[in-house]
mmCIF file of C-alpha atoms and ligand atoms in Angstrom:
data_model
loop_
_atom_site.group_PDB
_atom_site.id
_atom_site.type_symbol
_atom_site.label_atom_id
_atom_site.label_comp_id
_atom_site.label_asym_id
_atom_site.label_seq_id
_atom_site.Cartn_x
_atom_site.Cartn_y
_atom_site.Cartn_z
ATOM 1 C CA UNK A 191 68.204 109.507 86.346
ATOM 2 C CA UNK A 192 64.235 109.709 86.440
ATOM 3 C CA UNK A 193 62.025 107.859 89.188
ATOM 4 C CA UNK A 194 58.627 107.574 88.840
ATOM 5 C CA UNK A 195 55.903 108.564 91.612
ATOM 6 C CA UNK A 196 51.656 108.091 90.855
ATOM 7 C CA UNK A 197 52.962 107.321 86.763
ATOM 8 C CA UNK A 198 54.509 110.754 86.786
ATOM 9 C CA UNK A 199 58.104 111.388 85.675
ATOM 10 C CA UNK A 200 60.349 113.495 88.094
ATOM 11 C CA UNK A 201 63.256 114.379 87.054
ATOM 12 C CA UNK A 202 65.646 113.494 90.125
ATOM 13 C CA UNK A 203 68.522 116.114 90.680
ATOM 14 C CA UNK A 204 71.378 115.809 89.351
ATOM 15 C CA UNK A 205 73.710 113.512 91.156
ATOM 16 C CA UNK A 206 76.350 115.486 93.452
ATOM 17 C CA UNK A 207 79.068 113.990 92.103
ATOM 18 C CA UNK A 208 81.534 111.795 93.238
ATOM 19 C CA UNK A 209 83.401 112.560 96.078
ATOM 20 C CA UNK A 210 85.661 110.441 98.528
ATOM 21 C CA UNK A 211 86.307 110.695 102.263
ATOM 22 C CA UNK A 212 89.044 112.755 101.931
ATOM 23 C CA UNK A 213 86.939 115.200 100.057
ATOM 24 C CA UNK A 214 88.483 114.300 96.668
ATOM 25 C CA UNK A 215 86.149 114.855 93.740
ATOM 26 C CA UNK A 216 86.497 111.869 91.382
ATOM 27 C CA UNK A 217 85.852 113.011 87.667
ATOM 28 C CA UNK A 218 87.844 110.520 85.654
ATOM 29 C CA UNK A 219 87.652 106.702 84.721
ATOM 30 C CA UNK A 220 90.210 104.712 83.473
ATOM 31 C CA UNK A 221 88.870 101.595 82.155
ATOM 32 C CA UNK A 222 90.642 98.716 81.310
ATOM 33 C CA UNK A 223 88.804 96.828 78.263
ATOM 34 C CA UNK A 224 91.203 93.788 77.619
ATOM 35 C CA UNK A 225 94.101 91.865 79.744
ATOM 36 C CA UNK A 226 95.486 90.556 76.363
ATOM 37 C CA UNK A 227 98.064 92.415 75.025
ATOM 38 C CA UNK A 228 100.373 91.970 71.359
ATOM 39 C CA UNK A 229 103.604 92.705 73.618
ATOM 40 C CA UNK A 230 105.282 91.437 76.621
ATOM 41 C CA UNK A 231 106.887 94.654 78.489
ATOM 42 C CA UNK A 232 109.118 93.034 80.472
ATOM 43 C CA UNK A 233 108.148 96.051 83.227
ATOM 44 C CA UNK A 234 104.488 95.307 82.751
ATOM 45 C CA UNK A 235 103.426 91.756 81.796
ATOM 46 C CA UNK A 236 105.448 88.622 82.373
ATOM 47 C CA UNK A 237 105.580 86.273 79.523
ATOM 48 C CA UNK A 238 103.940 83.338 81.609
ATOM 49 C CA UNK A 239 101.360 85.608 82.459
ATOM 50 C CA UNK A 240 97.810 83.891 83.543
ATOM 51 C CA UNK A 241 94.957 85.680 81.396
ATOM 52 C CA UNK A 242 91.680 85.977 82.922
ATOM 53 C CA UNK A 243 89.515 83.556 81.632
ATOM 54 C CA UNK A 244 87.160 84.971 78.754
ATOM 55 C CA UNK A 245 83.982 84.718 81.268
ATOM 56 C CA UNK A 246 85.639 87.151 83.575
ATOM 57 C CA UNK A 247 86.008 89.643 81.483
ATOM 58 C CA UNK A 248 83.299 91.883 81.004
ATOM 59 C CA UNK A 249 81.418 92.186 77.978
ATOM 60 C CA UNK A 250 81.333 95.062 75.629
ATOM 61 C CA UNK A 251 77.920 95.950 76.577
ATOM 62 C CA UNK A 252 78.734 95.282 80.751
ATOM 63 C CA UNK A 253 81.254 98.082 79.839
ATOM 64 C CA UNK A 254 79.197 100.606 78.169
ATOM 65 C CA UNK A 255 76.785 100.053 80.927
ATOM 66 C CA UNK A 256 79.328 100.136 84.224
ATOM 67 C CA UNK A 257 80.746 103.738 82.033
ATOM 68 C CA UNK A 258 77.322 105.339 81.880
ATOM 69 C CA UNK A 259 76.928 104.537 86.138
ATOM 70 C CA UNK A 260 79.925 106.084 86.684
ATOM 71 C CA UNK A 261 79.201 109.079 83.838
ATOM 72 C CA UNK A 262 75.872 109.865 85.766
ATOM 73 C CA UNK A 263 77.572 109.251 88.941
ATOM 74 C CA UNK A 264 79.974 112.487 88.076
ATOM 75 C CA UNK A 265 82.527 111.270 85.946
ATOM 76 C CA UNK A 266 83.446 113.610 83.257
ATOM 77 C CA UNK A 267 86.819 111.562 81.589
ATOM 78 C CA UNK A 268 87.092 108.433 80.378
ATOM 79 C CA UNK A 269 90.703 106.771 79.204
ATOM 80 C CA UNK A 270 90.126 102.685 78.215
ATOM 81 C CA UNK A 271 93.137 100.855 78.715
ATOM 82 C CA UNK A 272 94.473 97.670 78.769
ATOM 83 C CA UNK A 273 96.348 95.261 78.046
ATOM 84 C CA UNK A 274 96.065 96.426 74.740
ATOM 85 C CA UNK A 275 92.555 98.223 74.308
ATOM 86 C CA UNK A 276 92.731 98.013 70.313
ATOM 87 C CA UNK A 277 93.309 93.802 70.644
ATOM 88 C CA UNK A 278 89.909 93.579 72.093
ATOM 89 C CA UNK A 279 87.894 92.452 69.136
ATOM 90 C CA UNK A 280 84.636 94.937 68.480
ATOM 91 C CA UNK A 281 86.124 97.721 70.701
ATOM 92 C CA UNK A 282 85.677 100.562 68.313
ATOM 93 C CA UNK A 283 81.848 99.362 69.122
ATOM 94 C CA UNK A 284 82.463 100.193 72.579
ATOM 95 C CA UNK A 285 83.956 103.706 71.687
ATOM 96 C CA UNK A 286 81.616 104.792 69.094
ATOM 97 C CA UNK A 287 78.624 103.946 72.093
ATOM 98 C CA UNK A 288 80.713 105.983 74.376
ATOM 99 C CA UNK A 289 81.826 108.940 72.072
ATOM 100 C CA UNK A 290 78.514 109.612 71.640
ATOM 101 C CA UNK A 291 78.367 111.206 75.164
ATOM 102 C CA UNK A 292 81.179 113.501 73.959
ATOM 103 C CA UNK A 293 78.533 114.761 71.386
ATOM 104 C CA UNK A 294 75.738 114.765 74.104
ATOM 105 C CA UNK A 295 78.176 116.772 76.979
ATOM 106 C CA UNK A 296 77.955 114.123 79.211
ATOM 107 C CA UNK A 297 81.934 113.211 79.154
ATOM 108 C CA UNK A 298 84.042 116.389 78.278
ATOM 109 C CA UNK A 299 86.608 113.767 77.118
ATOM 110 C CA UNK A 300 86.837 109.752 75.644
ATOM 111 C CA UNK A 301 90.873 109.178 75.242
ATOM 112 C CA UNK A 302 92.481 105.861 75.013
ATOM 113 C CA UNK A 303 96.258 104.297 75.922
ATOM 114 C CA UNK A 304 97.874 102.110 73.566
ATOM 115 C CA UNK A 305 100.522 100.994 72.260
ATOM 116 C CA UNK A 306 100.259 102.262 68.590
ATOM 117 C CA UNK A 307 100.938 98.956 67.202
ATOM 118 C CA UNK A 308 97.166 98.680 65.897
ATOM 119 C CA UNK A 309 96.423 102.540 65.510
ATOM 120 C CA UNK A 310 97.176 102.734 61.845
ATOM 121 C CA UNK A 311 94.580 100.961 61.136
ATOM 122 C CA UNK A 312 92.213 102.416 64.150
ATOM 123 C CA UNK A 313 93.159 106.100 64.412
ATOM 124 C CA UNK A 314 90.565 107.524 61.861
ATOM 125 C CA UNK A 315 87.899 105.786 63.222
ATOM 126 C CA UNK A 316 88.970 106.891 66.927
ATOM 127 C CA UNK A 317 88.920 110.598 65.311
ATOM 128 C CA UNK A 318 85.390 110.056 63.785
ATOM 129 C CA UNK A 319 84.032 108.359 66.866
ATOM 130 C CA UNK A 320 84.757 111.562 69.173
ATOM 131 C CA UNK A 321 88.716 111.007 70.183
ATOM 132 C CA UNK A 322 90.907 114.038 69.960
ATOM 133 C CA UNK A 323 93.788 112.961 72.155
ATOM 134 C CA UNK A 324 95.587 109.432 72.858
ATOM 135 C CA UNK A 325 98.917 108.546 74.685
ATOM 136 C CA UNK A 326 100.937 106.084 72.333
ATOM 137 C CA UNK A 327 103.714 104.020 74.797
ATOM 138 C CA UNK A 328 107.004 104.340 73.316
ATOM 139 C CA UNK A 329 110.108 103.526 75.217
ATOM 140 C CA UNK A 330 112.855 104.004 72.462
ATOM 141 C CA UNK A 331 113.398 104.390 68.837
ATOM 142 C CA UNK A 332 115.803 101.818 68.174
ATOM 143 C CA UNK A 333 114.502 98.566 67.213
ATOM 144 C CA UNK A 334 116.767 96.396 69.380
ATOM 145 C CA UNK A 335 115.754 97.760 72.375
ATOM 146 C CA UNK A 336 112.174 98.010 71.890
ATOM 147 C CA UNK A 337 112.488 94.013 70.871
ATOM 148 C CA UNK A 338 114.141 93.933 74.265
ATOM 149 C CA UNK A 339 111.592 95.688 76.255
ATOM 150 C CA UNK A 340 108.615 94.515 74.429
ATOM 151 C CA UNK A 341 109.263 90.778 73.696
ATOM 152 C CA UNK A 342 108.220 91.316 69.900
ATOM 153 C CA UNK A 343 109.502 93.451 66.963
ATOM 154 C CA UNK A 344 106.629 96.542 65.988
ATOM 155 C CA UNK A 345 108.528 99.578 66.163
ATOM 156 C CA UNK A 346 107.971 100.385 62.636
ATOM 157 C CA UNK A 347 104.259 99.877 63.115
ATOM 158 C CA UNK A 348 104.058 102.286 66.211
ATOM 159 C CA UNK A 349 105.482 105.120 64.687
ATOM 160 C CA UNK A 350 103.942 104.633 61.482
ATOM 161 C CA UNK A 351 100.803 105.028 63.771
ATOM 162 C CA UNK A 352 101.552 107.424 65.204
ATOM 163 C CA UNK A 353 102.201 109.524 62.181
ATOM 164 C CA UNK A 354 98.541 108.196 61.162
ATOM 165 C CA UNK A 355 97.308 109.288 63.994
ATOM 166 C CA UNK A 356 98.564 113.197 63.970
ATOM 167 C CA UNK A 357 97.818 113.030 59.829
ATOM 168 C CA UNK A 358 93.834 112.084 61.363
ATOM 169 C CA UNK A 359 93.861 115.075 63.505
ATOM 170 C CA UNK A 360 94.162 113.360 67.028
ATOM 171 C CA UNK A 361 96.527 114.769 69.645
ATOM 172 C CA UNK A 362 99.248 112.463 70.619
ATOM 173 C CA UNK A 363 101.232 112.291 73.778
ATOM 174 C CA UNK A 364 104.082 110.043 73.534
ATOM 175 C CA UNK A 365 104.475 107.795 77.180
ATOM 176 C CA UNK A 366 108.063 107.093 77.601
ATOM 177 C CA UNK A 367 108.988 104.727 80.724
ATOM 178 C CA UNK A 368 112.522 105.517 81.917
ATOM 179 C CA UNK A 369 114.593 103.051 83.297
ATOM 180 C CA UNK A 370 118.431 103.251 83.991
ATOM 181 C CA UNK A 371 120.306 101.013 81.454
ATOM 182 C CA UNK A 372 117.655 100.534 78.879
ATOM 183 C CA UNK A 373 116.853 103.912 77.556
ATOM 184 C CA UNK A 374 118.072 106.458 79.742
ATOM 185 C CA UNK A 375 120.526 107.391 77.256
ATOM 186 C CA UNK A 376 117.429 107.690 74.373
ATOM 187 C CA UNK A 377 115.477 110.873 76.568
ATOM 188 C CA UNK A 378 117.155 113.723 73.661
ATOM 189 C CA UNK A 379 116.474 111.348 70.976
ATOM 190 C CA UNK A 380 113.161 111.296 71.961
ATOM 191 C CA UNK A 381 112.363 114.355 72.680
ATOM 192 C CA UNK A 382 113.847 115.556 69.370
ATOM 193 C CA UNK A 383 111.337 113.160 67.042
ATOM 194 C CA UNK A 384 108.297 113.863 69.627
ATOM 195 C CA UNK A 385 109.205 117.673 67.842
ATOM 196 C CA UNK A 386 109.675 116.812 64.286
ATOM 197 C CA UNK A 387 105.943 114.937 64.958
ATOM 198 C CA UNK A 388 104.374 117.155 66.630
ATOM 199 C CA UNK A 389 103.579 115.044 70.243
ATOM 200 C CA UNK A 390 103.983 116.146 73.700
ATOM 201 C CA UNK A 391 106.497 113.345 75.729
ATOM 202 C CA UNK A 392 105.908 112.662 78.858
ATOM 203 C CA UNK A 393 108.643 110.211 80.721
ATOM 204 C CA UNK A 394 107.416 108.344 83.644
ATOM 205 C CA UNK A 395 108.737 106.884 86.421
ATOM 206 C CA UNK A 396 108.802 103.334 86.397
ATOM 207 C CA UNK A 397 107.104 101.513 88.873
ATOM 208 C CA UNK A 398 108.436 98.353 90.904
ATOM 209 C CA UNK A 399 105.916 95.856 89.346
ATOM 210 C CA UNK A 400 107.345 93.179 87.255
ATOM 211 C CA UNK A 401 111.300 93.267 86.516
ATOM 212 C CA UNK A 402 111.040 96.654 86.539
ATOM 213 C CA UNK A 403 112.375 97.519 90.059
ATOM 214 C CA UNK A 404 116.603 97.616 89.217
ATOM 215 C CA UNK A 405 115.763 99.822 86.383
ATOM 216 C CA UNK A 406 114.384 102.466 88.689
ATOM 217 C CA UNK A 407 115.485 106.069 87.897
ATOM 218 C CA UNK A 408 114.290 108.721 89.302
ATOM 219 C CA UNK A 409 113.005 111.900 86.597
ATOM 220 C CA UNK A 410 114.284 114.818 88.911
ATOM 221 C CA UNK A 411 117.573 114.289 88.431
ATOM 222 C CA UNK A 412 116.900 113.902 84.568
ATOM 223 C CA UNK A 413 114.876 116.908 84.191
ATOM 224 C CA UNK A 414 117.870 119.182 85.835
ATOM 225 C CA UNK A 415 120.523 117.434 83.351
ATOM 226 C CA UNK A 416 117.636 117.950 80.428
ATOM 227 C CA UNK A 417 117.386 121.467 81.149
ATOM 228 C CA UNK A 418 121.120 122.049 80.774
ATOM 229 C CA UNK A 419 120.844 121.067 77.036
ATOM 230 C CA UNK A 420 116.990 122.071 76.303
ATOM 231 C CA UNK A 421 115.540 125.324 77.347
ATOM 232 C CA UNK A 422 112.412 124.380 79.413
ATOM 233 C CA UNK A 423 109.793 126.637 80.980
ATOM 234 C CA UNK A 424 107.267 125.587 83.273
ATOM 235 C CA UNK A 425 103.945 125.404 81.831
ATOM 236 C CA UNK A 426 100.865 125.024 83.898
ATOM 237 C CA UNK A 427 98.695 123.224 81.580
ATOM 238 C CA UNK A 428 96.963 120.338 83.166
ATOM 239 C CA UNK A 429 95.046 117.801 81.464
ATOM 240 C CA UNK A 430 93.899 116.686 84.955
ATOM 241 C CA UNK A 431 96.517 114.030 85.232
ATOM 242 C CA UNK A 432 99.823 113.937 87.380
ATOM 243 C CA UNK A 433 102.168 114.799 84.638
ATOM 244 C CA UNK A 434 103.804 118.413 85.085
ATOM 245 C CA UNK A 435 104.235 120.354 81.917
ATOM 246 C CA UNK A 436 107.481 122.178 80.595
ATOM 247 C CA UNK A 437 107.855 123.581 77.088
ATOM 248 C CA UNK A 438 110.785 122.673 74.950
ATOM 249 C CA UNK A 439 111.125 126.260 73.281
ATOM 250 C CA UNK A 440 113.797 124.462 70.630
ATOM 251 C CA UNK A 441 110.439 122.318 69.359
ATOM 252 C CA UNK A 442 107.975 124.201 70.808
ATOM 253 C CA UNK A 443 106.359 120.595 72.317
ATOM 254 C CA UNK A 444 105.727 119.622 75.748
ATOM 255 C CA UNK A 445 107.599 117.582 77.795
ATOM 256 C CA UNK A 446 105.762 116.206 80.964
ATOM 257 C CA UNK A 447 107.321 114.278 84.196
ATOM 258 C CA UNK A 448 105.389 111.775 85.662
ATOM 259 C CA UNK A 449 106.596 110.889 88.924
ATOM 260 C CA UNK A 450 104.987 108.537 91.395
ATOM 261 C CA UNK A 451 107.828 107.185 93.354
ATOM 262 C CA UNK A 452 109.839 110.231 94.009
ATOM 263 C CA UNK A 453 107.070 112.688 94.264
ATOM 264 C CA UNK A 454 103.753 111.454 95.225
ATOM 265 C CA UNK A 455 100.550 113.526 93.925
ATOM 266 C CA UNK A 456 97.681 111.833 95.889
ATOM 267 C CA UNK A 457 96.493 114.637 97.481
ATOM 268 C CA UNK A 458 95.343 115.966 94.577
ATOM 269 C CA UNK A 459 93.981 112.830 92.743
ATOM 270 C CA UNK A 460 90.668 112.492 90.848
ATOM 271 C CA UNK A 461 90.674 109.349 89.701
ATOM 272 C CA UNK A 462 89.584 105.785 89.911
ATOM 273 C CA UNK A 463 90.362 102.344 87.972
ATOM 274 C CA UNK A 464 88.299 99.740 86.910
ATOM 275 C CA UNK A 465 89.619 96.279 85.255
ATOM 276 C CA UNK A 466 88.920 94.322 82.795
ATOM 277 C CA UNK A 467 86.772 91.823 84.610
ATOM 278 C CA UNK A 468 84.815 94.735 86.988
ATOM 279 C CA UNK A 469 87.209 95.307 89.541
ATOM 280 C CA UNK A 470 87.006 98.998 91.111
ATOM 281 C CA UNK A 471 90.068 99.757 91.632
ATOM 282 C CA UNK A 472 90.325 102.764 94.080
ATOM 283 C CA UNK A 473 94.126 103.523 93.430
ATOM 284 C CA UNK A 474 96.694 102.216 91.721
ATOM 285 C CA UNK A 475 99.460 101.820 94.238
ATOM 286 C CA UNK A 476 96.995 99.997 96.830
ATOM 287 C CA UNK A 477 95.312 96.737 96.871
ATOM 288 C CA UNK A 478 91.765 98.254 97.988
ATOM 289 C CA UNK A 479 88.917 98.014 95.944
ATOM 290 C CA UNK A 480 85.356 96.190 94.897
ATOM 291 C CA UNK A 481 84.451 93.619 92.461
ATOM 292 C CA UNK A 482 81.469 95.410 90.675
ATOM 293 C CA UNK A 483 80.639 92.201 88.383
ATOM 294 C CA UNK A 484 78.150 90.609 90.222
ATOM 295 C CA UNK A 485 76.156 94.033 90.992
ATOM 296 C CA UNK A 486 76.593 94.264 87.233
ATOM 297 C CA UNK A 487 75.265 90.570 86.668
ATOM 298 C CA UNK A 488 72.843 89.670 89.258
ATOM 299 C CA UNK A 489 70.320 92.484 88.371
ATOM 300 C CA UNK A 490 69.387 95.195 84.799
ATOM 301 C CA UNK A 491 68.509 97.659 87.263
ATOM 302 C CA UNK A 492 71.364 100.381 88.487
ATOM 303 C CA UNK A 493 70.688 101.273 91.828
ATOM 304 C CA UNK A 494 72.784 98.542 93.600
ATOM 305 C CA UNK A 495 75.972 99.222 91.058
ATOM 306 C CA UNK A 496 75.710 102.715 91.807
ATOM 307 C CA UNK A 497 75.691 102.590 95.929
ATOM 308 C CA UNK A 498 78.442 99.927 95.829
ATOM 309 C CA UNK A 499 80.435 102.668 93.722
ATOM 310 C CA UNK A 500 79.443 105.415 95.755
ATOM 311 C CA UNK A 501 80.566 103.648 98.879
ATOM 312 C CA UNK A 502 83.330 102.420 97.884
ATOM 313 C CA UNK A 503 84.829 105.578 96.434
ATOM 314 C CA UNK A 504 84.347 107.015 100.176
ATOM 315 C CA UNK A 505 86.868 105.086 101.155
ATOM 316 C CA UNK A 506 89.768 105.671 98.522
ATOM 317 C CA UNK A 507 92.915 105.559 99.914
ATOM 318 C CA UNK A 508 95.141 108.646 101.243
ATOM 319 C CA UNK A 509 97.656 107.727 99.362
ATOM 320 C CA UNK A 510 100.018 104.635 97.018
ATOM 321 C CA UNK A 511 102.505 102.530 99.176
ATOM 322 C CA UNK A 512 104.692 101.981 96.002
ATOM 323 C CA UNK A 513 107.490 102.315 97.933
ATOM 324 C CA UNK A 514 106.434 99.956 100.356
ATOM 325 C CA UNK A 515 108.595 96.821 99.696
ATOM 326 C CA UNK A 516 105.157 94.970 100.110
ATOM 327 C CA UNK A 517 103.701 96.484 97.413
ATOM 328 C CA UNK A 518 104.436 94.077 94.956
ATOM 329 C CA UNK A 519 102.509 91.397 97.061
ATOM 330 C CA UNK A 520 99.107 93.538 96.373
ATOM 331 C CA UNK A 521 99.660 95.538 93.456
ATOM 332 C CA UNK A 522 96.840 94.922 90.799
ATOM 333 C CA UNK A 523 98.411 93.406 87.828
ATOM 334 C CA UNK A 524 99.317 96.229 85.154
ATOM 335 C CA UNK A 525 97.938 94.680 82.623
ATOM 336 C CA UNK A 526 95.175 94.226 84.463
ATOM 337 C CA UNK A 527 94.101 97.277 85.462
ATOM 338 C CA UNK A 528 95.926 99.169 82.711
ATOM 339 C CA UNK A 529 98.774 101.452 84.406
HETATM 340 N N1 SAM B 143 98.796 98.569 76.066
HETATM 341 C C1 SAM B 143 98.615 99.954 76.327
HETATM 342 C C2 SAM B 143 99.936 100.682 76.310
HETATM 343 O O1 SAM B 143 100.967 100.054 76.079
HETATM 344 O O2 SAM B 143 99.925 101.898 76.486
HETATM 345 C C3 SAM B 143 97.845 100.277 77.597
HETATM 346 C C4 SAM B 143 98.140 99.492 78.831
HETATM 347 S S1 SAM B 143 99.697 99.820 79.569
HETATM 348 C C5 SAM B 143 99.577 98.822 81.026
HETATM 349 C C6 SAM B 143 99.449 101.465 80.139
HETATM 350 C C7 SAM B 143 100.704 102.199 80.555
HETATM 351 O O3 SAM B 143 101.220 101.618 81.718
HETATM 352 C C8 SAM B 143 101.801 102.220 79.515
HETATM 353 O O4 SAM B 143 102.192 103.553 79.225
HETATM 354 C C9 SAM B 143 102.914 101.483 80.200
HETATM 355 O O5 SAM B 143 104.150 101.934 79.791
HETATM 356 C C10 SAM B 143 102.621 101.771 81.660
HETATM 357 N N2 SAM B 143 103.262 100.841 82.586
HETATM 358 C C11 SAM B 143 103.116 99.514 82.653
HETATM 359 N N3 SAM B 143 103.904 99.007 83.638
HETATM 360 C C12 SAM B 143 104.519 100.070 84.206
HETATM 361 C C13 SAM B 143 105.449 100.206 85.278
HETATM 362 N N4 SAM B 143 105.908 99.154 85.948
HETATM 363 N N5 SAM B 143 105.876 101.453 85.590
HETATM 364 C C14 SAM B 143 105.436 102.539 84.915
HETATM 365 N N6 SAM B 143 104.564 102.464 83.889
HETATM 366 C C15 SAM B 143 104.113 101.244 83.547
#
């Protein structure tokens, strides 16, 4: 950012970055561009759901402007999310604007979450515009089920996408939510077509929002009966996420564990959420946060965004209280804030 002293431009050093009380260094945004979604996870999104009204939500241009505060600010990855990020109409706008800082350096990476049901159409555009990686949700391969989880029929139209998406050159991690008695007996199966398409998996812990709480199953006990029929090494790739890496030397794929109940990773977390209508969301597990909107609204300039970001970031909380049976009472709506 450049201020101006006597009509003379100084350049003003670069900011220090963004770092929290705790001495956490947050480099990655996860942005939530839409609270509308094309399916109804029953784990996720109730089907009486209340959507934000439309003059909540920020605009396209609100977005690209609240991403390049916290971009100057220090953050170096940006993942938009949703709801479904590809429903919100003119969003490959939005990415094209923000791929651009790809190009420039000023993001070493623009990814996106979705559920795949739209990426056919989308995925060579996301390629062109700067994407190299997504994560595609995808909780089964049996259409039954995924009508079952979902609410709607489309699993023909997510893995068609996701083939697009691989044929368009973009790296693509499959998400897999496990829960006990819906498609805990699917993880081979899975893991077996993530190889034949060339994706990483990466089965996550399901988290007691929604209905979602029965179905809880905790992934270390299904990683030690994987690796009885799967040979798995421990790989120490990060991709500055929680998920921990193992190779599947029979595919030659990854298979990741994400696992925020049974193993919390806070200490180490670098990240920060912001919804769909401008809510900073300091973590995910934890009602604390700041409605950036009106910073956004009542003023062009920056300088009043960027300290309310900065000072709330100081005081990200230690750590989620998932397992705090209170939780659900001020957990952010997932569809919301975008998981
Ligand atoms: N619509 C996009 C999608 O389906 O990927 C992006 C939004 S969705 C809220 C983002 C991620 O959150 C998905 O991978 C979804 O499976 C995950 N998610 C939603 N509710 C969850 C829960 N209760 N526990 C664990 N993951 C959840």
């Amino acid at each position: 950012m450049d201020v101006r002293l006597n009509n003379a431009v100084i350049e003003r050093a670069p900011a220090a970055g963004l770092v929290d009380g705790l001495g956490r260094e947050i480099t990655y945004l996860r942005l939530s561009v839409t609270d509308r979604c094309n399916l109804r996870c029953f784990y996720c999104m109730r089907d009486d759901v209340k959507l934000l009204p439309k003059a909540d939500i920020l605009s396209l241009e609100e977005m690209e402007r609240l991403s390049a505060a916290f971009i100057r600010l220090g953050v170096r990855k940006l993942r938009l999310t949703g709801g479904e990020p590809l429903t919100r109409p003119g969003v490959m706008s939005l990415i094209r604007r923000l791929g651009e800082r790809t190009v420039t350096g000023e993001l070493d990476e623009l990814t996106l979450t979705t559920n795949g049901t739209l990426l056919g159409a989308c995925a060579n555009d996301l390629y062109e515009a700067g994407m190299r990686r997504i994560n595609v949700s995808l909780d089964t391969l049996d259409p039954l089920t995924f009508r079952r989880i979902a609410g709607h029929d489309g699993l023909a139209q997510v893995l068609a996408g996701i083939d697009t998406a691989r044929a368009a050159g973009l790296a693509v991690r499959v998400n897999m939510v496990a829960m006990s008695g819906i498609n805990d007996a699917e993880f081979d199966k899975l893991i077996r077509w993530c190889g034949n398409h060339d994706c990483d998996l990466a089965l996550i812990e399901v988290m007691p929002m929604g209905l979602a709480a029965k179905h809880y199953l905790p992934l270390e006990a299904a990683r030690s009966r994987l690796a009885q029929r799967w040979s798995l090494t421990a790989v120490d790739d990060s991709t500055g996420g929680p998920a921990r890496y193992w190779r599947v030397e029979e595919t030659g794929n990854r298979l990741a564990f994400i696992t925020p109940m049974s193993h919390a990773f806070c200490s180490g977390c670098n990240r920060v959420r912001v919804t769909c209508a401008g809510r900073l969301v300091l973590c995910l597990g934890d009602g604390a946060g700041v409605d950036l909107r009106p910073a956004l609204r009542s003023s062009e300039a920056d300088e009043r965004l960027e300290g309310e970001i900065v000072a709330a970031i100081a005081g990200k909380p230690a750590s989620h209280h998932f397992v705090d049976p209170r939780f659900r009472a001020y957990a952010h709506p997932m569809w919301q804030v975008g998981g």
